[in-house]
CSV table of C-alpha atoms and ligand atoms in Angstrom, one decimal:
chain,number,residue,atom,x,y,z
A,1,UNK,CA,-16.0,72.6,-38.7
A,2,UNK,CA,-17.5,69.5,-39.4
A,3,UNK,CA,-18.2,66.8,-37.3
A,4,UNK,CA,-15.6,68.9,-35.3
A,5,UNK,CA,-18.4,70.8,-33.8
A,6,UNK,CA,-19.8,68.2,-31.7
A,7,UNK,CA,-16.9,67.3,-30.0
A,8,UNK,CA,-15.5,68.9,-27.2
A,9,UNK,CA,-13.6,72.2,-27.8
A,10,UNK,CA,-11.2,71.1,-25.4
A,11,UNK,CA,-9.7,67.7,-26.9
A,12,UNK,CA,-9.9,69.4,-30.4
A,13,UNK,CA,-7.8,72.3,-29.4
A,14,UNK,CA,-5.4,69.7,-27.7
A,15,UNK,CA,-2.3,69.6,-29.7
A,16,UNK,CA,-2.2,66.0,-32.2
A,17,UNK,CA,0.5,63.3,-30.0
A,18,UNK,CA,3.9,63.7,-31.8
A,19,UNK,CA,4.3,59.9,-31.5
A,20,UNK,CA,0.8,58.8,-32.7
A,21,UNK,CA,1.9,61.2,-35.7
A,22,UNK,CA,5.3,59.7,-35.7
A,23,UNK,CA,3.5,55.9,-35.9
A,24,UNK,CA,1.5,57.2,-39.4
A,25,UNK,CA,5.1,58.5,-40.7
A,26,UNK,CA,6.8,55.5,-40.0
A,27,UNK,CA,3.6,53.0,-41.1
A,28,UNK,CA,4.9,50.3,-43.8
A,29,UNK,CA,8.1,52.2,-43.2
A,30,UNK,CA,9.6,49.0,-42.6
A,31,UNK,CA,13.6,49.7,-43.0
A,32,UNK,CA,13.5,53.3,-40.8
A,33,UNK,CA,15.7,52.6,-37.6
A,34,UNK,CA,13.9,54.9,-34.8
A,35,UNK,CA,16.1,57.3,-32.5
A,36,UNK,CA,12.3,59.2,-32.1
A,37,UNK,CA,10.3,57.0,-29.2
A,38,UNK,CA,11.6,57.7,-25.8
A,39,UNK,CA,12.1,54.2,-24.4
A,40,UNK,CA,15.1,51.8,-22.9
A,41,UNK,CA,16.2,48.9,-25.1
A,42,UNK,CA,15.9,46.7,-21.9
A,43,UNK,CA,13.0,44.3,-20.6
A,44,UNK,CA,12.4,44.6,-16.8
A,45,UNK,CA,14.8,42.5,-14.4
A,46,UNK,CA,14.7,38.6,-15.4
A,47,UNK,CA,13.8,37.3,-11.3
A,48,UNK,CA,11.0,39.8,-11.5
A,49,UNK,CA,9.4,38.4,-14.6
A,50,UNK,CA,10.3,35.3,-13.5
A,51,UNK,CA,8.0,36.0,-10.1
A,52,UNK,CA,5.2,37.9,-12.0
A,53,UNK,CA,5.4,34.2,-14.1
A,54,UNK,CA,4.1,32.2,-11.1
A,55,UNK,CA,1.5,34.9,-9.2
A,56,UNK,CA,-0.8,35.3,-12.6
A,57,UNK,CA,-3.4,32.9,-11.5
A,58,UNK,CA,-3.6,34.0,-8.1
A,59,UNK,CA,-6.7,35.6,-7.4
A,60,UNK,CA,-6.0,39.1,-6.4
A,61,UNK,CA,-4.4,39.4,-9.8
A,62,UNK,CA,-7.6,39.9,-11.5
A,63,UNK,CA,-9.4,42.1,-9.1
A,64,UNK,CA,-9.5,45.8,-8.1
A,65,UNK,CA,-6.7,47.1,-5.7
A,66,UNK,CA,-6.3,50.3,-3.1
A,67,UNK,CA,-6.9,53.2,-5.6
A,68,UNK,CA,-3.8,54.3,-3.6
A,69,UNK,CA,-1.6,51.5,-4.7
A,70,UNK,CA,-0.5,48.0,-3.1
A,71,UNK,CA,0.2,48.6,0.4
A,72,UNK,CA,3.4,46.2,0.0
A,73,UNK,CA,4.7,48.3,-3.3
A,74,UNK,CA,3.7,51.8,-1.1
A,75,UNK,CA,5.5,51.1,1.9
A,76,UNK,CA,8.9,50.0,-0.2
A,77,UNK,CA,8.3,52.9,-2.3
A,78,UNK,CA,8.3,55.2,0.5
A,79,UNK,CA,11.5,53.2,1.9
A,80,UNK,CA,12.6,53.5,-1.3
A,81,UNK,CA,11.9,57.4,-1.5
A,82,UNK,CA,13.6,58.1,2.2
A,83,UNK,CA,16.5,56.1,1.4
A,84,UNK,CA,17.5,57.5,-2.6
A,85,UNK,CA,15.6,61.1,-3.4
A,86,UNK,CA,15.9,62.1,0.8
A,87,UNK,CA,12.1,62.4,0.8
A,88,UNK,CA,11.3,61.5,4.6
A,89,UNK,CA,7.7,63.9,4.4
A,90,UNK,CA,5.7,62.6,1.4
A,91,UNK,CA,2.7,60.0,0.8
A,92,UNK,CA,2.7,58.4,-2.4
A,93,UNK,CA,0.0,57.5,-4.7
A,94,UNK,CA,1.1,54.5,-7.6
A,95,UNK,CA,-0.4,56.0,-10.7
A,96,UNK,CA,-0.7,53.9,-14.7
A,97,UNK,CA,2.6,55.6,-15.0
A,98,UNK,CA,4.1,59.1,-14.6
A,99,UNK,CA,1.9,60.1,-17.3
A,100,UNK,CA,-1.5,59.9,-15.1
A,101,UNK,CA,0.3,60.4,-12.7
A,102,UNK,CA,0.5,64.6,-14.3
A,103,UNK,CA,-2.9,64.3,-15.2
A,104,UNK,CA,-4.0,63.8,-12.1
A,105,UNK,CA,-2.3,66.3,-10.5
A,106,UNK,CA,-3.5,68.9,-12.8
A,107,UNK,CA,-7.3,68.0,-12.2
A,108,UNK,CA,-6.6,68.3,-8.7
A,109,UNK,CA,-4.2,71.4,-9.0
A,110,UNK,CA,-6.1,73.5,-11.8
A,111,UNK,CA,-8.8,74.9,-12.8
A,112,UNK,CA,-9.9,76.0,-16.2
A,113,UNK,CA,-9.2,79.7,-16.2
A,114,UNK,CA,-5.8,79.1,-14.0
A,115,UNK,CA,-2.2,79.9,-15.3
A,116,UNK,CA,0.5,77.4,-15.5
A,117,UNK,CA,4.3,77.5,-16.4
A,118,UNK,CA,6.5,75.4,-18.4
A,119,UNK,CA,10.0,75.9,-20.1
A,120,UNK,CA,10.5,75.2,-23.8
A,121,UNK,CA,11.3,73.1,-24.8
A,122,UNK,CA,8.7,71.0,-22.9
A,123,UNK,CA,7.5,67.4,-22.2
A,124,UNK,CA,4.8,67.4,-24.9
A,125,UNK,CA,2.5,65.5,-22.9
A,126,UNK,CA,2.6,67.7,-19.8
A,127,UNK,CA,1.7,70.5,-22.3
A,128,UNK,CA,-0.9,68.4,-23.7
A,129,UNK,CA,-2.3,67.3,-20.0
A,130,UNK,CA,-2.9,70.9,-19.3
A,131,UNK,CA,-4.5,71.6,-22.9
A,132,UNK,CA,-7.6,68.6,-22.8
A,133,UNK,CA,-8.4,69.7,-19.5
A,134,UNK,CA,-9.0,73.4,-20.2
A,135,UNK,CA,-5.5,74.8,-18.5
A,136,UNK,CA,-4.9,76.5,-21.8
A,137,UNK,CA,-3.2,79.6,-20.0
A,138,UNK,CA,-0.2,77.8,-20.5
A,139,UNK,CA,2.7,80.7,-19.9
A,140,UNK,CA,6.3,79.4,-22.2
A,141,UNK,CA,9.5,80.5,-20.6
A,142,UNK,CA,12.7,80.2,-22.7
A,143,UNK,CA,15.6,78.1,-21.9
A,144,UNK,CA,19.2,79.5,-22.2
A,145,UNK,CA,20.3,78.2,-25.7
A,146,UNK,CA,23.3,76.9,-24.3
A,147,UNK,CA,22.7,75.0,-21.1
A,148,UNK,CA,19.1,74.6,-21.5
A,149,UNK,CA,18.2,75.6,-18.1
A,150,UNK,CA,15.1,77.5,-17.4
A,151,UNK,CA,14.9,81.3,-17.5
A,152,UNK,CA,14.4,81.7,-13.7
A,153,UNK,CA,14.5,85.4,-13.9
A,154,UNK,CA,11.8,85.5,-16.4
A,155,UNK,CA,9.7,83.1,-13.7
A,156,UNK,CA,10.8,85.6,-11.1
A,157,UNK,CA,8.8,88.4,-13.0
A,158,UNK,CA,5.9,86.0,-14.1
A,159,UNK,CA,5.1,85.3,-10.2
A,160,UNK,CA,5.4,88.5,-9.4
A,161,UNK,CA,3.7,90.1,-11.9
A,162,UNK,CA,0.9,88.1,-14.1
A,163,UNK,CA,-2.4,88.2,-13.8
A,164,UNK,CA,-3.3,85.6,-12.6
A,165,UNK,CA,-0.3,84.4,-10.7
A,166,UNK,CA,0.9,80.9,-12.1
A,167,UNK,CA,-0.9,78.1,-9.9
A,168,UNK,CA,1.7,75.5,-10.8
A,169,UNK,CA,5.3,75.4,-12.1
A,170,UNK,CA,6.5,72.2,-13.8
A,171,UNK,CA,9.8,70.7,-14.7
A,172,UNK,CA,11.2,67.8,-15.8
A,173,UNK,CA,14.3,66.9,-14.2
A,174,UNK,CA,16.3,65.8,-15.9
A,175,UNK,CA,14.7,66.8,-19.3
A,176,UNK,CA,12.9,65.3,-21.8
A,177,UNK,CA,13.3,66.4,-24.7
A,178,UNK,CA,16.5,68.5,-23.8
A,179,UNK,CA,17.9,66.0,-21.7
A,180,UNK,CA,19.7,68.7,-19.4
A,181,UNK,CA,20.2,68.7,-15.8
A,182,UNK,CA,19.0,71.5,-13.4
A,183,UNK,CA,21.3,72.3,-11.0
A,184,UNK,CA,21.0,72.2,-7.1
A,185,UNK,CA,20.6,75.7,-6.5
A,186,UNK,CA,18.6,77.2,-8.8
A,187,UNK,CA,16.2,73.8,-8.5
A,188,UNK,CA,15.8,75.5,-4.6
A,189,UNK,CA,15.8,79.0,-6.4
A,190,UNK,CA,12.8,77.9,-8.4
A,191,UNK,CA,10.9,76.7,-5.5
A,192,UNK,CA,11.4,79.2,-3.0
A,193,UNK,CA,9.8,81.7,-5.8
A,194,UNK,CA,7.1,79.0,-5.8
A,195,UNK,CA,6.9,78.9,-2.4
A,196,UNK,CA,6.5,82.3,-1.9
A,197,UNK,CA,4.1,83.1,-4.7
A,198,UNK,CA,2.0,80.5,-3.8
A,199,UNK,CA,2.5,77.9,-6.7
A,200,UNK,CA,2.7,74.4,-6.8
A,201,UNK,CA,5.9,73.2,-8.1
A,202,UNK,CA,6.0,69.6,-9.8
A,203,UNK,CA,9.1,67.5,-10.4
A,204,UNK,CA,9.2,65.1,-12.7
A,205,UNK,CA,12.0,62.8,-12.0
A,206,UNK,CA,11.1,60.0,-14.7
A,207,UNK,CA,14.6,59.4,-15.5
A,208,UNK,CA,16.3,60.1,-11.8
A,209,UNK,CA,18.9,57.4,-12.7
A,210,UNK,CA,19.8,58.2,-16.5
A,211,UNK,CA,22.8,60.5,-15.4
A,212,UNK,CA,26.2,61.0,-16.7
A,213,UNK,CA,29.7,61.9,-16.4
A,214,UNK,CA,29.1,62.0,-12.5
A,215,UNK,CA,26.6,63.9,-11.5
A,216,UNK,CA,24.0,62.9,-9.1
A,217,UNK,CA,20.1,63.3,-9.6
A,218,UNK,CA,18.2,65.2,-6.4
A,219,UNK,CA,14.8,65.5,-5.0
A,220,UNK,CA,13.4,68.7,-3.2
A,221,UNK,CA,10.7,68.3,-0.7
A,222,UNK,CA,8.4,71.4,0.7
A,223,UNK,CA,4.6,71.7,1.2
A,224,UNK,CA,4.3,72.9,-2.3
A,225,UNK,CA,6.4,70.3,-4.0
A,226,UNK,CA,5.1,67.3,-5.6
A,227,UNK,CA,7.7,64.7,-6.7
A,228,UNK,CA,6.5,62.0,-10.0
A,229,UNK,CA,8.5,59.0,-10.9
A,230,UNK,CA,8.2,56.3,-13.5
A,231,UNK,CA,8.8,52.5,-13.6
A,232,UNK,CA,9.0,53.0,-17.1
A,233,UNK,CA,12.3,53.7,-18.4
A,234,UNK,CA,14.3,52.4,-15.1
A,235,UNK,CA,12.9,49.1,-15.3
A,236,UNK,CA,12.4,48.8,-19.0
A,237,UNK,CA,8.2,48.4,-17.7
A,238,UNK,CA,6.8,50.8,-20.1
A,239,UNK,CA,4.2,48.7,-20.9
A,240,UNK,CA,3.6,47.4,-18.0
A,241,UNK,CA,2.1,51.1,-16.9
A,242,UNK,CA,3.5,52.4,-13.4
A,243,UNK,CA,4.4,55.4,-12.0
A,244,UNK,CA,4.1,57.3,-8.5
A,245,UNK,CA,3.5,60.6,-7.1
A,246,UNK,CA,5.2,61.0,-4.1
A,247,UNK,CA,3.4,64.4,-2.6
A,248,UNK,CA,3.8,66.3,0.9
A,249,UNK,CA,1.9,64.5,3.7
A,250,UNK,CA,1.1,68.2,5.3
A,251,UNK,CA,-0.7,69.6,2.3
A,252,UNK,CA,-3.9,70.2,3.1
A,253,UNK,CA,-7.3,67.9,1.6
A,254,UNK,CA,-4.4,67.2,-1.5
A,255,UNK,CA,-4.9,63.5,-0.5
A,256,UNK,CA,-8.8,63.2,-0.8
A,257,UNK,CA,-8.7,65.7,-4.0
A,258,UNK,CA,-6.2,63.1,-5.8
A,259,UNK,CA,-8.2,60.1,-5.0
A,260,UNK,CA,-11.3,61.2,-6.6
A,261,UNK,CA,-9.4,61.6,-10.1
A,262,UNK,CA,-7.6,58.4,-9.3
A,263,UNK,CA,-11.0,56.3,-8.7
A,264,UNK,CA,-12.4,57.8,-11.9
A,265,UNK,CA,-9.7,56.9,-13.8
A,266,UNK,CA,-7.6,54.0,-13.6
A,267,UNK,CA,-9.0,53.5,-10.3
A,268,UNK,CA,-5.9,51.4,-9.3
A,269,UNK,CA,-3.0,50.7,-11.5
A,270,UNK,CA,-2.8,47.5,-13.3
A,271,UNK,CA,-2.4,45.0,-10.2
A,272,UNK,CA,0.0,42.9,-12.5
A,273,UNK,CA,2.5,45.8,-13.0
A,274,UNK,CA,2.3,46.7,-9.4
A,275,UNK,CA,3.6,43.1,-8.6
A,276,UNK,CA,6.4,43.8,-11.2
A,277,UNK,CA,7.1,47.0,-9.8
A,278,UNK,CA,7.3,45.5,-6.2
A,279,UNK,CA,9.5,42.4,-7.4
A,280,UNK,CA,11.8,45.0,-9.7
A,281,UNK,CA,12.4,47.1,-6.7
A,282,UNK,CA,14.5,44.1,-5.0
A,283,UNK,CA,17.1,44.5,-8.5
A,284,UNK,CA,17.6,47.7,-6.9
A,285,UNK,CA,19.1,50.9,-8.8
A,286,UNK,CA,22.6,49.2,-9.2
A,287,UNK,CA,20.9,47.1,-11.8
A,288,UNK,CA,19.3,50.5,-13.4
A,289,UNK,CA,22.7,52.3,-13.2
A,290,UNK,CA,24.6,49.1,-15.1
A,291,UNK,CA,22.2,49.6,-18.0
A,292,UNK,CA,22.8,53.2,-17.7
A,293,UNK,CA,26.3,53.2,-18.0
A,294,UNK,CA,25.9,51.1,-21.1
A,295,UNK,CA,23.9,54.3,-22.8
A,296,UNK,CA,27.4,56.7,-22.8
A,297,UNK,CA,28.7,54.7,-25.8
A,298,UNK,CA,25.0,55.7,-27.2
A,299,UNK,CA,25.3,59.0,-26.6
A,300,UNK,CA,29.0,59.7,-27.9
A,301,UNK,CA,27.9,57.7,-31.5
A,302,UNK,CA,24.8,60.0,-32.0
A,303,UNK,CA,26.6,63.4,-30.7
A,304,UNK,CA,29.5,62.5,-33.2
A,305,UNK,CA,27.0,61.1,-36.7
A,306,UNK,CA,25.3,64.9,-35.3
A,307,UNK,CA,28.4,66.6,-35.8
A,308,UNK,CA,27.3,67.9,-39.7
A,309,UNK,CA,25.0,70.1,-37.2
A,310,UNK,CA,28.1,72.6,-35.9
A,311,UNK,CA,29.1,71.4,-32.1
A,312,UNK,CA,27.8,74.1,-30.8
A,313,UNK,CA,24.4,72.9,-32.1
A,314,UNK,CA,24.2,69.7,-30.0
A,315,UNK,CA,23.3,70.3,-26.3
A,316,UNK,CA,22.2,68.3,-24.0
A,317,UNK,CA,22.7,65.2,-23.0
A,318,UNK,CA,23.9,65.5,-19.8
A,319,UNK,CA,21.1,63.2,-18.4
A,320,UNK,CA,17.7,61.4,-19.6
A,321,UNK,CA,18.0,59.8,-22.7
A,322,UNK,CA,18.2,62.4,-25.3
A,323,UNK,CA,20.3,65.5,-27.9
A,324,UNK,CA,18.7,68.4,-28.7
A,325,UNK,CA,19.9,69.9,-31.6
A,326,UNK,CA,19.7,73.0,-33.8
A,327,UNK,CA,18.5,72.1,-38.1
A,328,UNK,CA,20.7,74.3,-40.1
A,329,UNK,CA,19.0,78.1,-40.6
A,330,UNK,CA,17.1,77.6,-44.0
A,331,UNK,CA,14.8,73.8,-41.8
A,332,UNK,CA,12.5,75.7,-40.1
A,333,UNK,CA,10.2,73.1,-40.6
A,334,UNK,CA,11.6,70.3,-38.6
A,335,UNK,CA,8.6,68.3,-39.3
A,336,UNK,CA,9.6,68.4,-43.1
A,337,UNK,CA,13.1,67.2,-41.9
A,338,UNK,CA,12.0,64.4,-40.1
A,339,UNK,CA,9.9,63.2,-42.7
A,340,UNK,CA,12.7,63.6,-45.4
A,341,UNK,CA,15.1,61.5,-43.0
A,342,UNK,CA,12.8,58.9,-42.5
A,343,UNK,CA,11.9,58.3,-45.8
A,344,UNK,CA,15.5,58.8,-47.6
A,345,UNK,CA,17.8,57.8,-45.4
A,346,UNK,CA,16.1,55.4,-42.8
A,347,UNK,CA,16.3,57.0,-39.3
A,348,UNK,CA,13.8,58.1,-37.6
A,349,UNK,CA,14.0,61.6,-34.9
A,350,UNK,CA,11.2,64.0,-33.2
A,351,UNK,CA,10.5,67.4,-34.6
A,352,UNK,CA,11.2,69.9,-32.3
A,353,UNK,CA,8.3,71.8,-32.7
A,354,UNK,CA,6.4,69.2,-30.6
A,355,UNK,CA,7.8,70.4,-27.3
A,356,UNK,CA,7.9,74.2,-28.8
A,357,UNK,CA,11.2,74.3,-30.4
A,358,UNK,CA,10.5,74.9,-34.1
A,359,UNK,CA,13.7,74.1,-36.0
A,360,UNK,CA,15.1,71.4,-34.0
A,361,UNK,CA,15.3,67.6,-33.3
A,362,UNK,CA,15.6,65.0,-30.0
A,363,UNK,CA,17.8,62.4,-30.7
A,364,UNK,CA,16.9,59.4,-28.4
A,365,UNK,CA,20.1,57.0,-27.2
A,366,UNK,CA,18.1,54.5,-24.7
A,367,UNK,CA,16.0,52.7,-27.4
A,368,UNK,CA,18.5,51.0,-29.2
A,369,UNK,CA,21.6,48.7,-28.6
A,370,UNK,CA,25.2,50.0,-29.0
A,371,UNK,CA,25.3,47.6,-32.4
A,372,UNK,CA,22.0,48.9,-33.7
A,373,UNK,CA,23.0,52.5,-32.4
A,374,UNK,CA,26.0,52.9,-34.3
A,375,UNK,CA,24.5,51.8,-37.7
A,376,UNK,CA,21.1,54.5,-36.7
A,377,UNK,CA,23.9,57.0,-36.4
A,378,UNK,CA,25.6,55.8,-39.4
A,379,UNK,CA,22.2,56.9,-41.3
A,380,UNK,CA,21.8,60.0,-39.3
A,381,UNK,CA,25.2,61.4,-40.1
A,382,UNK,CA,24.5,60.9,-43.7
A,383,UNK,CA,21.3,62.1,-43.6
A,384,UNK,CA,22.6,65.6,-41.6
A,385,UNK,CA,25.8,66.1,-43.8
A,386,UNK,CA,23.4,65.6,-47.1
A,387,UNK,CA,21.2,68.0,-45.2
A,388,UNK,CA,23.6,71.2,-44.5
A,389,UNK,CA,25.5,70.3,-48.1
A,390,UNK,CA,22.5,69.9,-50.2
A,391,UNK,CA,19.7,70.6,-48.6
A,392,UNK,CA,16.3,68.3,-48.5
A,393,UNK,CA,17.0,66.8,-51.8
A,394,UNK,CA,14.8,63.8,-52.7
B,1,LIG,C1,9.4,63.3,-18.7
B,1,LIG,C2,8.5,62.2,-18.9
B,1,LIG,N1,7.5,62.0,-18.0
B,1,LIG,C3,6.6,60.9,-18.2
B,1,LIG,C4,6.8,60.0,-19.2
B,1,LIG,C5,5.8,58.9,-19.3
B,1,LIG,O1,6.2,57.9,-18.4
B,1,LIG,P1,5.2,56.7,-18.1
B,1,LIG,O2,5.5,55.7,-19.0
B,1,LIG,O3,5.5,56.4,-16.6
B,1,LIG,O4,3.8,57.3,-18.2
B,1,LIG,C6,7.8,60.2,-20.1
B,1,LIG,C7,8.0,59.2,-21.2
B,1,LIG,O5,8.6,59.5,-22.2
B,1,LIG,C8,8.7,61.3,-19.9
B,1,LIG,O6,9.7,61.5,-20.8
């Protein structure tokens, strides 16, 4: 146990960040090309920066904000929520990114003790958010292998029959790290189960605009829906650390149960970022959906260098920024894999077994540009043909 024993059971038990552990592998690592970190090769929109450029002395800058958010970045975000996702009956709270953005919403959701759903595979932080605060009846519904949509008759017999019935449903939509797309209907299927069991149901709509080949990204609203977006990806802000929870304006106290987590931890997002956000907003989602269009060439150069893999083991895909795919029988330890890649042949992925799917990888195609991409996918397609010929030979 060691020192072990006077820290909280809680964070201990809380499974190790895949990309803290991704950092170590790739530390001194200099020459590994990385298709692992979910992030956009973009920076956010130049007449934003430009803006942020001029307001940095400015007072306000330096000072505490609204735990709530700027009232300027709220009010276009809720212009921004009527007009795009159809929201017209939600509040929204700007959070240090979609990340607190979960957190908070399982402090204010959960208690210790309650049960929660997910779908493998998962967003590993969600499953982490729910770990280090003591949500660790954490109920794992399969995906079907092929489309990687959830099991929704499996959640149609956990709401109905476990004990204790599941006080919150999440989804990421569309995934990370299977990058498929829920459809419409059973999107509304889920819910109305939720509904009528008495769950929460949270969205997570970080990558709302990474979709492809025509399909268009959705929002549900209902008393028991809570929307989360991210500045993140969209933008290119990742560091700059915004996010928003867009949740119903009818749901009872949820507004004054939010803000105490919110004051106690970031108690306002950074007032810098919120600018950013704000000025990034006026680039508007054609900007977005021109750097998205870009990440098709992306994806067809890492689903063809996976190809060693079988077709049939490459899914996903179909929006976010990511593949999912199945390591040949005899990898079951994906971690093992990753490593070898890395350190052999200079490409970097995420094991699988982060997000509860031992024996597979995400593929990321935002992080890089189409030049960089195709020599990543160069190494990866030697890397996976070496793999199911030879196996992990050094
Ligand atoms: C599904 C999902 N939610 C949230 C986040 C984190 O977003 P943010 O940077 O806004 O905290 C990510 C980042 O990878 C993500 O994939």
């Amino acid at each position: 146990m060691g020192s072990f024993g006077r820290l909280a059971r809680r964070a201990v038990e809380t499974d190790a960040p895949v990309m803290v552990k991704m950092q170590e592998l790739l530390r001194g690592n200099k020459d590994v090309m990385s298709l692992a970190q979910g992030v956009v090769y973009w920076q956010p929109p130049e007449a934003a920066m430009n803006k942020v450029k001029e307001i940095v002395w400015e007072p306000s800058i330096s000072k505490y904000g609204s735990d709530d958010g700027l009232p300027e970045l709220r009010e276009a975000l809720l212009e921004k929520l009527r007009r795009e996702n159809k929201l017209t009956n939600s509040s929204v709270m700007v959070t240090s990114g979609a990340n607190q953005a979960f957190v908070n919403l399982v402090l204010t959701l959960c208690d210790a003790g309650d049960a929660v759903v997910m779908f493998a595979p998962y967003y590993f932080n969600s499953y982490m958010s729910f770990q280090m605060t003591g949500v660790t009846n954490i109920l794992v519904g399969a995906s079907n292998p092929e489309t990687l949509h959830p099991d929704v008759d499996w959640l149609e017999k956990v709401l109905r029959e476990n004990n204790p019935i599941p006080k919150l449903v999440s989804v990421v939509n569309p995934g990370n790290p299977s990058g498929a797309f829920i459809p419409k209907p059973m999107l509304q299927r889920i819910s109305e189960l939720c509904k009528n069991a008495g769950a929460w149901l949270v969205v997570d709509n970080t990558y709302e605009y990474f979709m492809y080949d025509g399909m268009e990204h959705y929002c549900l609203e209902g008393n028991h829906i809570v929307n989360l977006f991210s500045f993140s990806k969209a933008y290119g802000m990742m560091g700059w650390r915004v996010g928003y929870i867009a949740y119903p304006n009818e749901a009872d106290g949820l507004h004054a149960q939010l803000l105490k987590v919110q004051d106690n931890i970031p108690i306002c997002a950074s007032i810098v970022g919120q600018r950013l956000a704000l000025y990034a907003l006026e680039a508007g989602p054609e900007w977005i959906r021109e750097r998205v269009r870009d990440l098709v060439k992306n994806r067809e150069l890492l689903m063809d260098a996976m190809s060693p893999l079988g077709e049939e083991n490459v899914r996903g895909g179909e929006g976010a920024i990511y593949l999912w795919a199945k390591l040949p029988e005899n990898c079951s330890d994906d971690f093992e894999v990753v490593r070898w890649l890395a350190n052999k042949h200079g490409v970097a992925v995420i094991p699988g077994t982060a997000s509860g799917g031992p024996g597979y990888i995400r593929v990321s195609f935002g992080g890089l540009k189409e030049s960089d991409t195709r020599l990543a996918a160069e190494r990866l397609r030697r890397g996976l043909q070496e793999l199911v010929t030879e196996g992990m030979a050094q």
